[in-house]
């Protein structure tokens, strides 16, 4: 078990990190002209950090936390993780698709992250479905048990944890990763083409 002083430091860093998250992402939203993403991300981050920091009332010791709070902390952290994953996936997909569709930078680039109805799936549907699955399994197997940790979690059996923050994000992050790789390949090929075009233009101008 970590010393209480270190837990207090963790608490302070969590609060400062949450404050920095709001300041930074609101500025980002203003820069790109789209606030839905930053606000949703900050909402998820706030859920996660607040329920985590409340645990300090019980010295961040799951063995001291009431059963109902332990359940709430586990499920809220999971749901917050799904929301954060959904927002990040929506941003990743939007930017990757913009590259694949060969959109130009400048003013058009600032509209890449504008709201689209398709974003309802990663930001609303996915978190809701993932939460239902996690809650169902955790309650059915009584998986949320106190452990030597800073917060409550699905620990017995441990495989239930993979339906929480430890595994469910891969449902969206894996395809987004592949999409990002494909967009990087497109950028590389485009860059090589432009270099070749400039070389030909320069060679032609020397004659």
mmCIF file of C-alpha atoms in Angstrom:
data_model
loop_
_atom_site.group_PDB
_atom_site.id
_atom_site.type_symbol
_atom_site.label_atom_id
_atom_site.label_comp_id
_atom_site.label_asym_id
_atom_site.label_seq_id
_atom_site.Cartn_x
_atom_site.Cartn_y
_atom_site.Cartn_z
ATOM 1 C CA UNK A 1 0.000 0.000 0.000
ATOM 2 C CA UNK A 2 1.307 3.425 -0.947
ATOM 3 C CA UNK A 3 1.941 5.940 1.853
ATOM 4 C CA UNK A 4 -0.855 8.433 2.460
ATOM 5 C CA UNK A 5 1.395 11.394 1.620
ATOM 6 C CA UNK A 6 1.949 10.012 -1.873
ATOM 7 C CA UNK A 7 -1.802 9.606 -2.304
ATOM 8 C CA UNK A 8 -2.279 13.269 -1.401
ATOM 9 C CA UNK A 9 0.309 14.216 -4.014
ATOM 10 C CA UNK A 10 -1.556 12.054 -6.532
ATOM 11 C CA UNK A 11 -4.785 13.833 -5.591
ATOM 12 C CA UNK A 12 -3.222 17.274 -6.128
ATOM 13 C CA UNK A 13 -1.734 16.253 -9.471
ATOM 14 C CA UNK A 14 -5.105 14.875 -10.576
ATOM 15 C CA UNK A 15 -6.852 18.156 -9.747
ATOM 16 C CA UNK A 16 -4.170 20.213 -11.490
ATOM 17 C CA UNK A 17 -4.287 17.898 -14.489
ATOM 18 C CA UNK A 18 -8.054 18.262 -14.730
ATOM 19 C CA UNK A 19 -7.787 22.047 -14.602
ATOM 20 C CA UNK A 20 -5.082 22.001 -17.282
ATOM 21 C CA UNK A 21 -7.241 19.723 -19.412
ATOM 22 C CA UNK A 22 -10.108 22.217 -19.427
ATOM 23 C CA UNK A 23 -7.870 25.209 -20.154
ATOM 24 C CA UNK A 24 -5.930 23.495 -22.932
ATOM 25 C CA UNK A 25 -8.823 21.805 -24.697
ATOM 26 C CA UNK A 26 -11.065 24.864 -24.628
ATOM 27 C CA UNK A 27 -8.245 26.776 -26.300
ATOM 28 C CA UNK A 28 -7.901 23.941 -28.803
ATOM 29 C CA UNK A 29 -11.634 24.047 -29.526
ATOM 30 C CA UNK A 30 -11.462 27.770 -30.136
ATOM 31 C CA UNK A 31 -8.500 27.300 -32.485
ATOM 32 C CA UNK A 32 -10.169 24.630 -34.640
ATOM 33 C CA UNK A 33 -13.644 26.141 -34.447
ATOM 34 C CA UNK A 34 -15.236 23.033 -32.925
ATOM 35 C CA UNK A 35 -16.098 22.744 -29.233
ATOM 36 C CA UNK A 36 -18.022 19.468 -29.189
ATOM 37 C CA UNK A 37 -14.883 17.317 -28.983
ATOM 38 C CA UNK A 38 -13.053 19.257 -26.273
ATOM 39 C CA UNK A 39 -16.217 19.569 -24.179
ATOM 40 C CA UNK A 40 -17.021 15.857 -24.433
ATOM 41 C CA UNK A 41 -13.440 14.950 -23.610
ATOM 42 C CA UNK A 42 -13.363 17.315 -20.634
ATOM 43 C CA UNK A 43 -16.670 15.862 -19.437
ATOM 44 C CA UNK A 44 -15.255 12.336 -19.503
ATOM 45 C CA UNK A 45 -12.028 13.450 -17.858
ATOM 46 C CA UNK A 46 -13.974 15.265 -15.144
ATOM 47 C CA UNK A 47 -16.054 12.175 -14.393
ATOM 48 C CA UNK A 48 -12.935 10.067 -14.057
ATOM 49 C CA UNK A 49 -10.911 12.466 -11.938
ATOM 50 C CA UNK A 50 -13.737 13.518 -9.620
ATOM 51 C CA UNK A 51 -14.796 9.975 -8.727
ATOM 52 C CA UNK A 52 -11.147 9.042 -8.275
ATOM 53 C CA UNK A 53 -10.357 12.037 -6.063
ATOM 54 C CA UNK A 54 -13.417 11.478 -3.871
ATOM 55 C CA UNK A 55 -11.715 8.264 -2.832
ATOM 56 C CA UNK A 56 -9.330 10.350 -0.732
ATOM 57 C CA UNK A 57 -12.149 10.570 1.826
ATOM 58 C CA UNK A 58 -11.326 6.918 2.544
ATOM 59 C CA UNK A 59 -7.563 7.438 2.181
ATOM 60 C CA UNK A 60 -7.770 5.977 -1.342
ATOM 61 C CA UNK A 61 -7.961 2.542 0.219
ATOM 62 C CA UNK A 62 -10.544 0.265 -1.452
ATOM 63 C CA UNK A 63 -10.749 -1.793 1.746
ATOM 64 C CA UNK A 64 -12.147 1.252 3.575
ATOM 65 C CA UNK A 65 -14.538 2.394 0.846
ATOM 66 C CA UNK A 66 -18.274 1.607 1.177
ATOM 67 C CA UNK A 67 -19.560 -1.078 -1.146
ATOM 68 C CA UNK A 68 -21.901 1.260 -3.034
ATOM 69 C CA UNK A 69 -19.175 3.820 -3.592
ATOM 70 C CA UNK A 70 -16.820 1.084 -4.753
ATOM 71 C CA UNK A 71 -19.342 -0.030 -7.353
ATOM 72 C CA UNK A 72 -19.991 3.542 -8.471
ATOM 73 C CA UNK A 73 -16.287 4.326 -8.722
ATOM 74 C CA UNK A 74 -15.588 1.267 -10.850
ATOM 75 C CA UNK A 75 -18.456 1.864 -13.257
ATOM 76 C CA UNK A 76 -17.951 5.629 -13.555
ATOM 77 C CA UNK A 77 -14.242 5.241 -14.275
ATOM 78 C CA UNK A 78 -15.138 2.680 -16.923
ATOM 79 C CA UNK A 79 -17.784 4.886 -18.531
ATOM 80 C CA UNK A 80 -15.471 7.895 -18.461
ATOM 81 C CA UNK A 81 -12.809 5.833 -20.209
ATOM 82 C CA UNK A 82 -15.283 4.850 -22.920
ATOM 83 C CA UNK A 83 -16.231 8.500 -23.463
ATOM 84 C CA UNK A 84 -12.584 9.543 -23.727
ATOM 85 C CA UNK A 85 -11.944 6.690 -26.138
ATOM 86 C CA UNK A 86 -14.955 7.668 -28.232
ATOM 87 C CA UNK A 87 -13.880 11.301 -28.547
ATOM 88 C CA UNK A 88 -10.289 10.378 -29.376
ATOM 89 C CA UNK A 89 -11.511 7.858 -31.954
ATOM 90 C CA UNK A 90 -13.825 10.406 -33.554
ATOM 91 C CA UNK A 91 -10.970 12.903 -33.826
ATOM 92 C CA UNK A 92 -8.635 10.253 -35.209
ATOM 93 C CA UNK A 93 -11.148 9.029 -37.776
ATOM 94 C CA UNK A 94 -12.038 12.572 -38.860
ATOM 95 C CA UNK A 95 -8.430 13.607 -39.453
ATOM 96 C CA UNK A 96 -7.511 10.325 -41.149
ATOM 97 C CA UNK A 97 -10.510 10.478 -43.483
ATOM 98 C CA UNK A 98 -9.652 14.088 -44.316
ATOM 99 C CA UNK A 99 -6.225 12.922 -45.457
ATOM 100 C CA UNK A 100 -7.630 9.997 -47.408
ATOM 101 C CA UNK A 101 -10.073 12.319 -49.138
ATOM 102 C CA UNK A 102 -7.197 14.648 -49.984
ATOM 103 C CA UNK A 103 -8.651 17.704 -48.320
ATOM 104 C CA UNK A 104 -6.487 20.753 -48.443
ATOM 105 C CA UNK A 105 -5.229 22.642 -45.429
ATOM 106 C CA UNK A 106 -6.156 26.162 -44.442
ATOM 107 C CA UNK A 107 -9.761 27.146 -43.837
ATOM 108 C CA UNK A 108 -11.029 23.773 -45.022
ATOM 109 C CA UNK A 109 -8.705 22.065 -42.566
ATOM 110 C CA UNK A 110 -10.325 23.942 -39.698
ATOM 111 C CA UNK A 111 -13.673 22.314 -40.523
ATOM 112 C CA UNK A 112 -12.337 18.761 -40.444
ATOM 113 C CA UNK A 113 -13.389 18.377 -36.801
ATOM 114 C CA UNK A 114 -16.858 19.832 -37.231
ATOM 115 C CA UNK A 115 -19.704 17.822 -35.718
ATOM 116 C CA UNK A 116 -21.120 14.968 -37.769
ATOM 117 C CA UNK A 117 -24.055 12.692 -36.845
ATOM 118 C CA UNK A 118 -21.756 9.683 -37.346
ATOM 119 C CA UNK A 119 -19.871 10.736 -34.209
ATOM 120 C CA UNK A 120 -22.871 9.670 -32.137
ATOM 121 C CA UNK A 121 -21.676 6.081 -32.430
ATOM 122 C CA UNK A 122 -18.260 6.444 -30.743
ATOM 123 C CA UNK A 123 -19.365 9.134 -28.286
ATOM 124 C CA UNK A 124 -22.830 7.915 -27.247
ATOM 125 C CA UNK A 125 -23.618 4.413 -28.513
ATOM 126 C CA UNK A 126 -20.237 2.838 -27.793
ATOM 127 C CA UNK A 127 -19.951 4.137 -24.185
ATOM 128 C CA UNK A 128 -23.539 3.095 -23.442
ATOM 129 C CA UNK A 129 -23.148 -0.434 -24.814
ATOM 130 C CA UNK A 130 -19.712 -0.916 -23.231
ATOM 131 C CA UNK A 131 -21.027 0.268 -19.858
ATOM 132 C CA UNK A 132 -23.960 -2.155 -19.977
ATOM 133 C CA UNK A 133 -21.618 -5.048 -20.784
ATOM 134 C CA UNK A 134 -19.177 -4.099 -18.034
ATOM 135 C CA UNK A 135 -21.851 -3.581 -15.387
ATOM 136 C CA UNK A 136 -23.608 -6.831 -16.285
ATOM 137 C CA UNK A 137 -20.455 -8.941 -16.074
ATOM 138 C CA UNK A 138 -19.118 -7.234 -12.949
ATOM 139 C CA UNK A 139 -22.376 -7.725 -11.050
ATOM 140 C CA UNK A 140 -22.996 -11.244 -12.325
ATOM 141 C CA UNK A 141 -19.572 -12.482 -11.227
ATOM 142 C CA UNK A 142 -19.310 -10.167 -8.208
ATOM 143 C CA UNK A 143 -15.963 -9.101 -9.636
ATOM 144 C CA UNK A 144 -15.566 -5.807 -7.768
ATOM 145 C CA UNK A 145 -13.571 -6.684 -4.673
ATOM 146 C CA UNK A 146 -11.195 -4.557 -2.560
ATOM 147 C CA UNK A 147 -7.545 -4.796 -3.587
ATOM 148 C CA UNK A 148 -4.267 -3.077 -2.779
ATOM 149 C CA UNK A 149 -4.851 -0.193 -5.177
ATOM 150 C CA UNK A 150 -5.826 3.483 -5.254
ATOM 151 C CA UNK A 151 -9.350 2.846 -6.505
ATOM 152 C CA UNK A 152 -11.901 0.067 -6.755
ATOM 153 C CA UNK A 153 -11.825 -2.177 -9.787
ATOM 154 C CA UNK A 154 -12.993 -5.505 -11.165
ATOM 155 C CA UNK A 155 -10.433 -7.832 -9.653
ATOM 156 C CA UNK A 156 -11.967 -11.279 -9.077
ATOM 157 C CA UNK A 157 -12.074 -12.706 -11.677
ATOM 158 C CA UNK A 158 -9.567 -10.392 -13.316
ATOM 159 C CA UNK A 159 -10.734 -11.126 -16.869
ATOM 160 C CA UNK A 160 -13.806 -8.972 -16.203
ATOM 161 C CA UNK A 161 -11.422 -6.002 -16.073
ATOM 162 C CA UNK A 162 -10.811 -6.425 -19.796
ATOM 163 C CA UNK A 163 -14.437 -5.438 -20.351
ATOM 164 C CA UNK A 164 -13.697 -2.208 -18.476
ATOM 165 C CA UNK A 165 -11.044 0.418 -19.088
ATOM 166 C CA UNK A 166 -8.355 -2.234 -19.598
ATOM 167 C CA UNK A 167 -9.775 -3.789 -22.746
ATOM 168 C CA UNK A 168 -12.895 -2.243 -24.266
ATOM 169 C CA UNK A 169 -11.068 0.817 -25.697
ATOM 170 C CA UNK A 170 -9.319 -1.523 -28.148
ATOM 171 C CA UNK A 171 -12.665 -1.975 -29.908
ATOM 172 C CA UNK A 172 -12.280 1.543 -31.312
ATOM 173 C CA UNK A 173 -8.562 2.194 -31.017
ATOM 174 C CA UNK A 174 -7.531 -0.780 -33.168
ATOM 175 C CA UNK A 175 -9.447 0.251 -36.337
ATOM 176 C CA UNK A 176 -8.461 3.889 -35.786
ATOM 177 C CA UNK A 177 -4.823 2.831 -35.593
ATOM 178 C CA UNK A 178 -5.102 0.986 -38.902
ATOM 179 C CA UNK A 179 -6.843 3.980 -40.460
ATOM 180 C CA UNK A 180 -4.049 6.243 -39.221
ATOM 181 C CA UNK A 181 -1.414 3.973 -40.753
ATOM 182 C CA UNK A 182 -3.232 4.089 -44.082
ATOM 183 C CA UNK A 183 -3.474 7.882 -43.973
ATOM 184 C CA UNK A 184 0.249 8.132 -43.186
ATOM 185 C CA UNK A 185 0.987 6.017 -46.242
ATOM 186 C CA UNK A 186 -1.144 8.356 -48.358
ATOM 187 C CA UNK A 187 0.684 11.381 -46.956
ATOM 188 C CA UNK A 188 4.038 9.769 -47.693
ATOM 189 C CA UNK A 189 3.084 8.953 -51.291
ATOM 190 C CA UNK A 190 1.693 12.454 -51.806
ATOM 191 C CA UNK A 191 4.857 13.993 -50.415
ATOM 192 C CA UNK A 192 7.016 11.858 -52.685
ATOM 193 C CA UNK A 193 4.895 12.848 -55.687
ATOM 194 C CA UNK A 194 5.211 16.545 -54.851
ATOM 195 C CA UNK A 195 8.967 16.218 -54.469
ATOM 196 C CA UNK A 196 9.165 14.559 -57.874
ATOM 197 C CA UNK A 197 6.987 17.243 -59.440
ATOM 198 C CA UNK A 198 9.148 20.010 -57.987
ATOM 199 C CA UNK A 199 12.287 18.304 -59.270
ATOM 200 C CA UNK A 200 10.866 18.089 -62.782
ATOM 201 C CA UNK A 201 9.748 21.709 -62.631
ATOM 202 C CA UNK A 202 13.190 22.815 -61.476
ATOM 203 C CA UNK A 203 14.907 20.735 -64.164
ATOM 204 C CA UNK A 204 12.669 22.219 -66.846
ATOM 205 C CA UNK A 205 13.362 25.766 -65.725
ATOM 206 C CA UNK A 206 17.133 25.295 -66.042
ATOM 207 C CA UNK A 207 16.957 24.626 -69.796
#
